[in-house]
Amino acid sequence: MAFAVISSSAVHSSSLSHSLDQSKAANFGAFQPLDRLHSPTTAVNFSRRSWSVKPLNAEPKRNDSIVSAATTASAPADVIEKVEVEDYEKLAKELENASPLEIMDKALEKFGNDIAIAFSGAEDVALIEYARLTGRPFRVFSLDTGRLNPETYRFFDEVEKHYGIRIEYMFPDAAEVQDLVRQKGLFSFYEDGHQKCCGVRKVRPLRRVLKGLRAWITGQRKDQSPGTRSEIPLVQVDPVFEGLDGGIGSLVKWNPVANADGNSIWNFLRAMNVPVNSLHAKGYISIGCEPCTRAVLPGQHEREGRWWWEDAKAKECGLHKGNIKEENVNGSGSVNGGIQPNGSTGHADLFNTNSVVKLSRRGIENLLKLEKRNEAWVVVLYAPWCRFCQAMEDSYVELSEKLAGSGVKVAKFRADGDDKAFAQQELQLGSFPTLLLFPKHSPRPIKYPSEKRDVDSLLAFVNALLL
């Protein structure tokens, strides 16, 4: 997609201010911080043009702050009356092998004071550190939903002091929050999903922020969410939100760490001695609002700590709604967890072993109807595309082998596609995978309540109810 942009004549020279300790640099790749204030020596050869997104034939505009105070000020630039077209799809391909530091530098160079970093109070503090290393002025904003953890608020204060900045906080509309709570209660999201609450507390405040910008920077990574972030580009025209000039296409979205993984981000944070949220030391990886965030166990994906009562594949609050593909949305436009018809996903089936019985729809219906069974059954409700089901495969197969000859049958039932509604209504399906135990002398199955999916935990559940 192409856009008209205004090019400035400001020439940017970069220099080496200090060298990193070699043992630290080895953890995240060799690069040198940039300091443009004290040395004319050029250390990095970046583009020397600065850009701002602008629709064709629009009048020039300038935004001085998102709210009353900006974190930093950008030096004024002489505007050349020359309009150039930027192809961001092409730029994303050109940056594919660039480091997060190079991408951050490019973003700040192009947009100056019209771009800001979105900071959630988690490991995306790496974005602020990368921005500092460029030596350029930068701005940071954060959404205060009113329901963050106390540790996150203390972390905000620590980050401001560490970097000598003021975070530009945005808050939800008080009247909208009041109406939401009076109508639905404080914890309605546990019953009917988080979209309404996130819409009031996060999405609408973000929309107000972005209307004052021409670009924003996020900490999205491809490895963060199995169904929604695996294909995010390094830079893109924002498919959902509007920027300062208004209209679709008026805002650019930068994702400098899209190609990085969690381990490399944490190696970088440790090497640079960056402050981090104390919740990370308690097992929290992905951090959001307090009621909707919890610690994860070893081996669990980081997004399992967010909205754990919902389907795992489409865990987005609405800030990055553009990541959700059409097949993840039902006819009414609401997220359905990426359900696809049986057999159409292209993913190999799971739990393929002689010790695991494959149940058809009729088979599990018959199992439900029996008030007394000759044997107890353990059944996993799964979807082959679900990353968490895939991660559980080895432990579930091992469970079936341990229970062989014990009088307990181990089975699987694929519960996505056309069978999902049935599974939700009759089999207590909340998210994938769901594990059920059908006792011999009880008509109703018992749902496994824990997120622990190692074989010892699964076996303890079975033994506790059957022995």
CSV table of C-alpha atoms in Angstrom, one decimal:
chain,number,residue,atom,x,y,z
A,1,MET,CA,0.0,0.0,0.0
A,2,ALA,CA,1.4,3.4,-0.9
A,3,PHE,CA,1.1,6.7,0.9
A,4,ALA,CA,2.0,10.3,0.4
A,5,VAL,CA,4.5,11.5,2.9
A,6,ILE,CA,6.3,14.8,3.6
A,7,SER,CA,10.1,14.6,3.5
A,8,SER,CA,12.1,16.8,5.7
A,9,SER,CA,15.7,18.1,5.1
A,10,ALA,CA,16.9,17.4,8.6
A,11,VAL,CA,20.1,15.4,8.3
A,12,HIS,CA,20.8,13.0,11.1
A,13,SER,CA,24.4,12.0,12.0
A,14,SER,CA,25.0,9.1,14.4
A,15,SER,CA,28.0,8.4,16.5
A,16,LEU,CA,29.4,5.8,18.8
A,17,SER,CA,29.0,7.0,22.4
A,18,HIS,CA,30.3,4.0,24.2
A,19,SER,CA,31.0,0.3,23.6
A,20,LEU,CA,29.1,-2.4,25.2
A,21,ASP,CA,30.7,-5.1,27.3
A,22,GLN,CA,31.4,-7.9,24.9
A,23,SER,CA,30.0,-10.6,27.1
A,24,LYS,CA,26.7,-8.7,27.3
A,25,ALA,CA,26.6,-7.9,23.6
A,26,ALA,CA,26.9,-11.6,22.8
A,27,ASN,CA,23.5,-12.2,24.3
A,28,PHE,CA,21.6,-10.1,21.8
A,29,GLY,CA,23.8,-9.5,18.9
A,30,ALA,CA,26.6,-7.0,18.3
A,31,PHE,CA,25.5,-3.4,18.1
A,32,GLN,CA,26.6,-0.1,19.4
A,33,PRO,CA,24.4,2.6,21.1
A,34,LEU,CA,24.1,5.8,19.1
A,35,ASP,CA,24.8,9.2,20.6
A,36,ARG,CA,24.2,12.1,18.2
A,37,LEU,CA,24.8,14.9,20.7
A,38,HIS,CA,28.6,14.6,21.4
A,39,SER,CA,30.4,13.3,18.3
A,40,PRO,CA,30.2,13.8,14.6
A,41,THR,CA,31.5,10.4,13.7
A,42,THR,CA,29.0,8.3,11.7
A,43,ALA,CA,28.5,4.8,13.2
A,44,VAL,CA,25.4,3.6,11.4
A,45,ASN,CA,24.4,4.3,7.8
A,46,PHE,CA,20.6,4.8,8.1
A,47,SER,CA,18.3,6.7,5.7
A,48,ARG,CA,18.8,10.5,6.1
A,49,ARG,CA,15.2,11.5,5.2
A,50,SER,CA,12.5,12.0,7.9
A,51,TRP,CA,8.9,11.2,7.0
A,52,SER,CA,5.4,11.7,8.2
A,53,VAL,CA,2.3,10.0,6.7
A,54,LYS,CA,0.0,12.3,4.9
A,55,PRO,CA,-2.9,11.8,2.6
A,56,LEU,CA,-2.6,13.3,-0.9
A,57,ASN,CA,-3.6,17.0,-1.1
A,58,ALA,CA,-4.0,17.3,2.6
A,59,GLU,CA,-2.9,20.4,4.5
A,60,PRO,CA,0.3,20.0,6.6
A,61,LYS,CA,-0.5,19.4,10.3
A,62,ARG,CA,1.6,19.1,13.4
A,63,ASN,CA,0.8,17.4,16.7
A,64,ASP,CA,2.7,18.6,19.8
A,65,SER,CA,1.5,16.1,22.3
A,66,ILE,CA,-0.9,13.2,22.9
A,67,VAL,CA,-2.1,14.7,26.2
A,68,SER,CA,-1.0,17.7,28.1
A,69,ALA,CA,2.6,16.7,28.5
A,70,ALA,CA,4.9,14.9,26.1
A,71,THR,CA,7.8,12.8,27.2
A,72,THR,CA,10.3,14.7,25.0
A,73,ALA,CA,10.4,17.4,22.4
A,74,SER,CA,11.4,16.9,18.8
A,75,ALA,CA,13.7,19.4,17.1
A,76,PRO,CA,11.8,21.4,14.4
A,77,ALA,CA,12.5,20.5,10.8
A,78,ASP,CA,12.5,22.5,7.6
A,79,VAL,CA,9.6,21.2,5.5
A,80,ILE,CA,10.3,20.8,1.8
A,81,GLU,CA,7.3,21.0,-0.4
A,82,LYS,CA,8.0,17.7,-2.0
A,83,VAL,CA,5.6,14.8,-1.8
A,84,GLU,CA,6.9,11.3,-2.0
A,85,VAL,CA,5.1,7.9,-1.9
A,86,GLU,CA,6.1,5.3,0.7
A,87,ASP,CA,5.4,1.7,0.1
A,88,TYR,CA,5.4,0.1,3.6
A,89,GLU,CA,5.0,-3.4,2.3
A,90,LYS,CA,8.2,-3.0,0.4
A,91,LEU,CA,9.9,-1.3,3.4
A,92,ALA,CA,8.9,-4.2,5.7
A,93,LYS,CA,10.6,-6.6,3.3
A,94,GLU,CA,13.7,-4.4,3.2
A,95,LEU,CA,13.9,-4.5,7.0
A,96,GLU,CA,13.3,-8.2,7.3
A,97,ASN,CA,16.9,-8.8,8.4
A,98,ALA,CA,17.4,-5.6,10.3
A,99,SER,CA,17.9,-5.6,14.1
A,100,PRO,CA,15.3,-4.2,16.5
A,101,LEU,CA,17.7,-1.3,17.1
A,102,GLU,CA,17.9,-0.4,13.4
A,103,ILE,CA,14.1,-0.7,13.0
A,104,MET,CA,13.5,1.6,16.0
A,105,ASP,CA,16.0,4.1,14.6
A,106,LYS,CA,14.3,4.1,11.2
A,107,ALA,CA,10.8,4.6,12.8
A,108,LEU,CA,12.0,7.5,15.0
A,109,GLU,CA,13.9,9.1,12.1
A,110,LYS,CA,10.9,9.0,9.8
A,111,PHE,CA,8.2,10.3,12.2
A,112,GLY,CA,9.9,12.4,14.9
A,113,ASN,CA,7.4,13.8,17.4
A,114,ASP,CA,4.5,12.3,15.5
A,115,ILE,CA,5.3,8.7,16.7
A,116,ALA,CA,5.1,7.2,20.2
A,117,ILE,CA,5.9,3.9,21.9
A,118,ALA,CA,3.0,1.9,23.3
A,119,PHE,CA,4.1,0.6,26.7
A,120,SER,CA,2.1,-2.0,28.7
A,121,GLY,CA,4.3,-2.4,31.7
A,122,ALA,CA,5.8,-5.8,30.7
A,123,GLU,CA,8.8,-6.9,28.8
A,124,ASP,CA,8.0,-4.3,26.1
A,125,VAL,CA,10.2,-2.0,28.3
A,126,ALA,CA,12.8,-3.3,25.7
A,127,LEU,CA,11.3,-0.8,23.2
A,128,ILE,CA,12.2,2.1,25.5
A,129,GLU,CA,15.7,0.8,25.9
A,130,TYR,CA,16.1,0.5,22.1
A,131,ALA,CA,14.7,4.0,21.7
A,132,ARG,CA,17.2,5.3,24.2
A,133,LEU,CA,20.1,3.6,22.4
A,134,THR,CA,19.3,5.4,19.1
A,135,GLY,CA,20.0,8.8,20.8
A,136,ARG,CA,16.9,10.3,19.3
A,137,PRO,CA,14.0,12.0,21.2
A,138,PHE,CA,11.1,9.6,21.8
A,139,ARG,CA,7.7,9.6,23.4
A,140,VAL,CA,6.0,6.8,25.4
A,141,PHE,CA,2.3,6.4,26.2
A,142,SER,CA,0.4,3.8,28.3
A,143,LEU,CA,-3.2,2.9,28.8
A,144,ASP,CA,-4.2,3.0,32.5
A,145,THR,CA,-7.3,0.8,32.6
A,146,GLY,CA,-7.8,1.4,36.3
A,147,ARG,CA,-7.4,-2.4,37.0
A,148,LEU,CA,-3.7,-2.9,36.6
A,149,ASN,CA,-1.7,-4.8,39.2
A,150,PRO,CA,0.0,-2.6,42.0
A,151,GLU,CA,3.3,-4.0,40.8
A,152,THR,CA,2.7,-2.5,37.3
A,153,TYR,CA,2.0,1.0,38.7
A,154,ARG,CA,5.2,0.8,40.7
A,155,PHE,CA,7.0,-0.3,37.6
A,156,PHE,CA,5.7,2.7,35.6
A,157,ASP,CA,7.2,5.0,38.2
A,158,GLU,CA,10.5,3.1,38.1
A,159,VAL,CA,10.7,3.3,34.3
A,160,GLU,CA,10.0,7.1,34.4
A,161,LYS,CA,12.9,7.6,36.9
A,162,HIS,CA,15.3,5.3,35.1
A,163,TYR,CA,14.9,7.0,31.8
A,164,GLY,CA,14.1,10.5,32.9
A,165,ILE,CA,10.8,10.6,31.0
A,166,ARG,CA,7.1,11.2,31.6
A,167,ILE,CA,4.9,8.5,30.3
A,168,GLU,CA,1.7,9.9,28.7
A,169,TYR,CA,-1.1,8.0,30.4
A,170,MET,CA,-4.5,7.6,28.9
A,171,PHE,CA,-7.6,6.8,30.9
A,172,PRO,CA,-11.0,5.3,30.0
A,173,ASP,CA,-14.0,7.6,30.0
A,174,ALA,CA,-15.4,7.7,33.5
A,175,ALA,CA,-19.0,7.7,32.4
A,176,GLU,CA,-18.5,4.7,30.1
A,177,VAL,CA,-16.8,2.7,32.9
A,178,GLN,CA,-19.6,3.6,35.3
A,179,ASP,CA,-22.3,2.4,32.9
A,180,LEU,CA,-20.4,-0.8,32.2
A,181,VAL,CA,-20.0,-1.7,35.8
A,182,ARG,CA,-23.6,-0.7,36.7
A,183,GLN,CA,-25.0,-2.8,33.9
A,184,LYS,CA,-22.8,-5.8,33.9
A,185,GLY,CA,-20.9,-5.9,37.2
A,186,LEU,CA,-17.2,-5.8,38.0
A,187,PHE,CA,-16.4,-9.3,36.7
A,188,SER,CA,-18.8,-9.8,33.8
A,189,PHE,CA,-15.9,-10.8,31.5
A,190,TYR,CA,-15.6,-14.2,33.2
A,191,GLU,CA,-19.1,-14.9,32.0
A,192,ASP,CA,-19.5,-13.4,28.5
A,193,GLY,CA,-16.0,-12.6,27.4
A,194,HIS,CA,-13.5,-9.7,27.8
A,195,GLN,CA,-14.3,-7.8,24.6
A,196,LYS,CA,-16.8,-5.3,26.1
A,197,CYS,CA,-14.6,-4.4,29.1
A,198,CYS,CA,-11.5,-4.1,26.9
A,199,GLY,CA,-13.4,-2.0,24.5
A,200,VAL,CA,-14.2,0.6,27.2
A,201,ARG,CA,-11.0,0.5,29.2
A,202,LYS,CA,-8.4,0.0,26.4
A,203,VAL,CA,-9.6,0.2,22.8
A,204,ARG,CA,-11.4,3.6,23.0
A,205,PRO,CA,-8.6,5.3,25.0
A,206,LEU,CA,-6.1,3.9,22.5
A,207,ARG,CA,-8.2,5.3,19.6
A,208,ARG,CA,-8.0,8.8,21.2
A,209,VAL,CA,-4.2,8.5,21.6
A,210,LEU,CA,-3.6,7.4,18.0
A,211,LYS,CA,-5.8,10.2,16.6
A,212,GLY,CA,-2.9,12.5,17.7
A,213,LEU,CA,-0.2,10.5,16.0
A,214,ARG,CA,1.0,9.5,12.5
A,215,ALA,CA,2.7,6.3,13.7
A,216,TRP,CA,3.0,4.1,16.8
A,217,ILE,CA,5.4,1.4,18.0
A,218,THR,CA,4.3,-1.8,19.6
A,219,GLY,CA,6.1,-4.7,21.3
A,220,GLN,CA,4.3,-7.4,19.3
A,221,ARG,CA,6.2,-10.6,18.6
A,222,LYS,CA,5.3,-13.4,16.2
A,223,ASP,CA,5.9,-16.0,19.0
A,224,GLN,CA,3.5,-14.4,21.4
A,225,SER,CA,0.1,-15.7,20.2
A,226,PRO,CA,-0.4,-18.9,18.1
A,227,GLY,CA,-3.3,-17.7,16.1
A,228,THR,CA,-3.1,-13.9,15.8
A,229,ARG,CA,0.5,-12.7,15.7
A,230,SER,CA,2.4,-15.3,13.7
A,231,GLU,CA,2.5,-13.2,10.6
A,232,ILE,CA,2.8,-9.6,11.9
A,233,PRO,CA,5.1,-7.4,9.7
A,234,LEU,CA,7.9,-5.2,11.0
A,235,VAL,CA,6.1,-2.2,9.7
A,236,GLN,CA,2.6,-1.8,8.2
A,237,VAL,CA,-0.2,0.6,7.5
A,238,ASP,CA,-2.5,0.2,10.5
A,239,PRO,CA,-5.5,-1.8,9.3
A,240,VAL,CA,-7.8,-0.7,12.1
A,241,PHE,CA,-7.0,2.7,13.7
A,242,GLU,CA,-6.8,6.2,12.2
A,243,GLY,CA,-4.0,8.7,12.7
A,244,LEU,CA,-3.7,12.5,12.9
A,245,ASP,CA,-4.9,13.2,9.3
A,246,GLY,CA,-7.9,10.9,9.6
A,247,GLY,CA,-9.1,8.1,7.4
A,248,ILE,CA,-8.0,4.5,6.9
A,249,GLY,CA,-4.3,4.6,5.9
A,250,SER,CA,-3.4,7.6,8.0
A,251,LEU,CA,-1.5,5.7,10.6
A,252,VAL,CA,1.6,3.5,10.4
A,253,LYS,CA,2.3,0.7,12.9
A,254,TRP,CA,5.9,-0.4,13.7
A,255,ASN,CA,6.7,-3.7,15.3
A,256,PRO,CA,10.5,-3.7,15.8
A,257,VAL,CA,10.7,-6.9,17.8
A,258,ALA,CA,8.3,-8.9,15.6
A,259,ASN,CA,11.0,-11.3,14.5
A,260,ALA,CA,12.6,-11.6,18.0
A,261,ASP,CA,11.7,-14.4,20.4
A,262,GLY,CA,11.1,-14.1,24.1
A,263,ASN,CA,14.5,-15.4,25.1
A,264,SER,CA,16.4,-12.9,23.0
A,265,ILE,CA,14.3,-10.1,24.5
A,266,TRP,CA,15.1,-11.2,28.0
A,267,ASN,CA,18.8,-11.7,27.2
A,268,PHE,CA,18.8,-8.1,26.0
A,269,LEU,CA,17.0,-6.8,29.1
A,270,ARG,CA,19.5,-8.6,31.4
A,271,ALA,CA,22.5,-7.5,29.4
A,272,MET,CA,21.5,-3.8,29.5
A,273,ASN,CA,20.4,-4.0,33.2
A,274,VAL,CA,16.9,-2.7,32.3
A,275,PRO,CA,14.3,-2.5,35.1
A,276,VAL,CA,11.5,-5.1,34.8
A,277,ASN,CA,8.1,-5.6,36.3
A,278,SER,CA,8.4,-7.6,39.6
A,279,LEU,CA,5.5,-9.8,38.4
A,280,HIS,CA,7.8,-11.5,36.0
A,281,ALA,CA,9.7,-13.0,39.0
A,282,LYS,CA,6.4,-14.5,40.2
A,283,GLY,CA,5.7,-16.4,37.0
A,284,TYR,CA,3.8,-13.7,35.0
A,285,ILE,CA,5.0,-13.4,31.4
A,286,SER,CA,2.2,-11.6,29.5
A,287,ILE,CA,0.9,-8.9,31.8
A,288,GLY,CA,-2.4,-7.1,31.5
A,289,CYS,CA,-5.2,-6.1,33.9
A,290,GLU,CA,-5.1,-7.8,37.3
A,291,PRO,CA,-8.4,-9.8,37.0
A,292,CYS,CA,-7.4,-11.2,33.6
A,293,THR,CA,-3.8,-12.0,34.1
A,294,ARG,CA,-2.2,-14.8,36.0
A,295,ALA,CA,1.1,-16.6,36.3
A,296,VAL,CA,1.9,-19.5,33.9
A,297,LEU,CA,3.6,-22.8,34.7
A,298,PRO,CA,6.8,-24.1,33.1
A,299,GLY,CA,6.0,-25.4,29.6
A,300,GLN,CA,2.9,-23.3,29.2
A,301,HIS,CA,2.7,-20.7,26.5
A,302,GLU,CA,2.9,-17.1,27.8
A,303,ARG,CA,-0.6,-16.2,26.5
A,304,GLU,CA,-2.1,-18.9,28.6
A,305,GLY,CA,-1.9,-16.4,31.5
A,306,ARG,CA,-4.3,-14.1,29.7
A,307,TRP,CA,-8.1,-14.7,29.6
A,308,TRP,CA,-7.5,-18.3,30.4
A,309,TRP,CA,-11.2,-19.1,30.4
A,310,GLU,CA,-11.5,-18.4,26.7
A,311,ASP,CA,-10.3,-20.1,23.5
A,312,ALA,CA,-6.6,-20.0,23.2
A,313,LYS,CA,-6.2,-19.1,19.5
A,314,ALA,CA,-7.6,-15.6,19.4
A,315,LYS,CA,-6.4,-13.9,22.6
A,316,GLU,CA,-6.5,-10.2,21.6
A,317,CYS,CA,-8.0,-7.4,23.6
A,318,GLY,CA,-8.8,-5.3,20.5
A,319,LEU,CA,-5.6,-3.2,20.5
A,320,HIS,CA,-4.3,-5.4,17.7
A,321,LYS,CA,-7.6,-6.5,16.2
A,322,GLY,CA,-6.1,-6.3,12.7
A,323,ASN,CA,-4.1,-9.5,13.5
A,324,ILE,CA,-7.3,-11.6,13.6
A,325,LYS,CA,-7.9,-13.2,10.2
A,326,GLU,CA,-11.3,-13.6,8.7
A,327,GLU,CA,-11.5,-17.3,9.4
A,328,ASN,CA,-11.2,-16.4,13.1
A,329,VAL,CA,-14.4,-14.3,13.0
A,330,ASN,CA,-17.9,-15.7,12.8
A,331,GLY,CA,-20.8,-14.3,10.8
A,332,SER,CA,-21.7,-11.7,13.4
A,333,GLY,CA,-18.1,-10.3,13.4
A,334,SER,CA,-17.2,-11.7,16.9
A,335,VAL,CA,-14.1,-13.7,17.6
A,336,ASN,CA,-14.8,-17.5,17.8
A,337,GLY,CA,-11.4,-18.7,18.6
A,338,GLY,CA,-10.3,-19.6,15.0
A,339,ILE,CA,-12.7,-22.5,14.7
A,340,GLN,CA,-12.6,-24.1,11.3
A,341,PRO,CA,-14.6,-27.1,9.9
A,342,ASN,CA,-13.3,-30.5,10.8
A,343,GLY,CA,-10.7,-31.6,8.3
A,344,SER,CA,-10.1,-28.2,6.8
A,345,THR,CA,-7.2,-26.9,8.8
A,346,GLY,CA,-4.4,-28.8,7.2
A,347,HIS,CA,-3.0,-29.7,10.7
A,348,ALA,CA,-2.1,-33.3,11.4
A,349,ASP,CA,-4.3,-35.0,13.9
A,350,LEU,CA,-3.1,-35.5,17.5
A,351,PHE,CA,-2.8,-38.3,20.0
A,352,ASN,CA,-2.4,-41.0,17.3
A,353,THR,CA,-1.6,-44.1,19.2
A,354,ASN,CA,-3.3,-47.4,19.8
A,355,SER,CA,-3.8,-46.6,23.5
A,356,VAL,CA,-6.0,-43.6,22.7
A,357,VAL,CA,-9.5,-44.3,21.4
A,358,LYS,CA,-10.9,-41.9,18.8
A,359,LEU,CA,-14.5,-41.1,19.6
A,360,SER,CA,-17.0,-39.9,17.0
A,361,ARG,CA,-19.9,-37.5,17.8
A,362,ARG,CA,-22.2,-40.5,18.2
A,363,GLY,CA,-19.6,-42.3,20.3
A,364,ILE,CA,-19.3,-39.5,22.9
A,365,GLU,CA,-23.1,-39.0,22.9
A,366,ASN,CA,-23.5,-42.6,23.8
A,367,LEU,CA,-20.9,-42.2,26.5
A,368,LEU,CA,-22.9,-39.3,27.9
A,369,LYS,CA,-26.1,-41.3,28.0
A,370,LEU,CA,-24.7,-44.1,30.1
A,371,GLU,CA,-25.6,-43.8,33.8
A,372,LYS,CA,-23.3,-46.8,34.6
A,373,ARG,CA,-20.3,-47.7,32.6
A,374,ASN,CA,-18.2,-50.9,32.6
A,375,GLU,CA,-15.1,-48.8,32.6
A,376,ALA,CA,-14.1,-45.2,33.5
A,377,TRP,CA,-13.1,-43.0,30.7
A,378,VAL,CA,-10.7,-40.1,30.3
A,379,VAL,CA,-11.5,-37.9,27.3
A,380,VAL,CA,-9.6,-34.9,25.9
A,381,LEU,CA,-11.6,-32.4,23.9
A,382,TYR,CA,-9.1,-30.9,21.4
A,383,ALA,CA,-8.5,-29.2,18.1
A,384,PRO,CA,-5.4,-30.1,16.0
A,385,TRP,CA,-4.6,-26.5,15.2
A,386,CYS,CA,-4.5,-25.5,18.9
A,387,ARG,CA,-0.9,-25.0,20.0
A,388,PHE,CA,-1.7,-25.9,23.6
A,389,CYS,CA,-3.2,-29.2,22.5
A,390,GLN,CA,-0.1,-29.9,20.5
A,391,ALA,CA,2.1,-29.1,23.5
A,392,MET,CA,0.0,-31.6,25.6
A,393,GLU,CA,0.3,-34.5,23.1
A,394,ASP,CA,3.3,-36.3,24.6
A,395,SER,CA,2.0,-36.1,28.2
A,396,TYR,CA,-1.5,-37.4,27.2
A,397,VAL,CA,-0.1,-40.3,25.2
A,398,GLU,CA,2.1,-41.2,28.1
A,399,LEU,CA,-1.0,-41.0,30.4
A,400,SER,CA,-2.7,-43.5,28.1
A,401,GLU,CA,0.2,-45.9,28.3
A,402,LYS,CA,0.4,-45.7,32.1
A,403,LEU,CA,-3.4,-46.4,32.4
A,404,ALA,CA,-3.3,-49.3,29.9
A,405,GLY,CA,-4.8,-52.4,31.6
A,406,SER,CA,-6.0,-50.3,34.7
A,407,GLY,CA,-9.7,-50.4,33.8
A,408,VAL,CA,-9.6,-46.8,32.6
A,409,LYS,CA,-10.1,-46.0,28.9
A,410,VAL,CA,-8.3,-43.0,27.4
A,411,ALA,CA,-9.9,-41.3,24.4
A,412,LYS,CA,-10.0,-38.2,22.4
A,413,PHE,CA,-12.8,-36.2,20.8
A,414,ARG,CA,-12.2,-33.4,18.2
A,415,ALA,CA,-14.5,-30.6,19.4
A,416,ASP,CA,-13.9,-27.8,17.0
A,417,GLY,CA,-15.8,-26.9,13.8
A,418,ASP,CA,-19.4,-28.1,13.7
A,419,ASP,CA,-19.0,-30.0,17.0
A,420,LYS,CA,-17.9,-27.0,19.1
A,421,ALA,CA,-21.4,-25.8,20.1
A,422,PHE,CA,-22.3,-29.3,21.1
A,423,ALA,CA,-19.1,-29.6,23.2
A,424,GLN,CA,-19.8,-26.3,24.9
A,425,GLN,CA,-23.3,-27.2,25.8
A,426,GLU,CA,-22.9,-30.8,26.7
A,427,LEU,CA,-19.3,-31.3,27.5
A,428,GLN,CA,-18.3,-28.2,29.5
A,429,LEU,CA,-15.9,-27.1,26.8
A,430,GLY,CA,-14.4,-23.7,27.6
A,431,SER,CA,-11.1,-23.7,25.8
A,432,PHE,CA,-8.8,-26.2,24.2
A,433,PRO,CA,-7.7,-28.6,25.5
A,434,THR,CA,-10.4,-29.6,28.0
A,435,LEU,CA,-10.0,-32.9,29.9
A,436,LEU,CA,-13.0,-34.9,31.2
A,437,LEU,CA,-13.2,-37.9,33.4
A,438,PHE,CA,-16.3,-40.2,33.0
A,439,PRO,CA,-16.5,-42.2,36.3
A,440,LYS,CA,-18.1,-45.7,36.2
A,441,HIS,CA,-21.0,-44.9,38.5
A,442,SER,CA,-21.7,-41.3,37.7
A,443,PRO,CA,-23.7,-40.0,34.7
A,444,ARG,CA,-22.0,-36.6,34.5
A,445,PRO,CA,-18.3,-36.2,33.5
A,446,ILE,CA,-15.9,-34.4,35.8
A,447,LYS,CA,-13.9,-31.6,34.3
A,448,TYR,CA,-10.1,-31.4,35.0
A,449,PRO,CA,-9.8,-28.0,36.7
A,450,SER,CA,-6.1,-27.3,36.5
A,451,GLU,CA,-3.8,-25.8,33.8
A,452,LYS,CA,-1.1,-28.3,34.7
A,453,ARG,CA,-0.8,-30.7,31.8
A,454,ASP,CA,2.2,-32.8,32.7
A,455,VAL,CA,1.6,-36.6,33.0
A,456,ASP,CA,2.0,-36.7,36.8
A,457,SER,CA,-0.7,-34.0,37.3
A,458,LEU,CA,-3.0,-35.7,34.9
A,459,LEU,CA,-2.5,-39.1,36.6
A,460,ALA,CA,-3.0,-37.6,40.0
A,461,PHE,CA,-6.4,-36.2,38.9
A,462,VAL,CA,-7.5,-39.6,37.7
A,463,ASN,CA,-6.2,-41.5,40.7
A,464,ALA,CA,-7.8,-39.0,43.1
A,465,LEU,CA,-11.3,-39.6,41.7
A,466,LEU,CA,-11.1,-43.3,40.9
A,467,LEU,CA,-9.0,-44.8,43.8
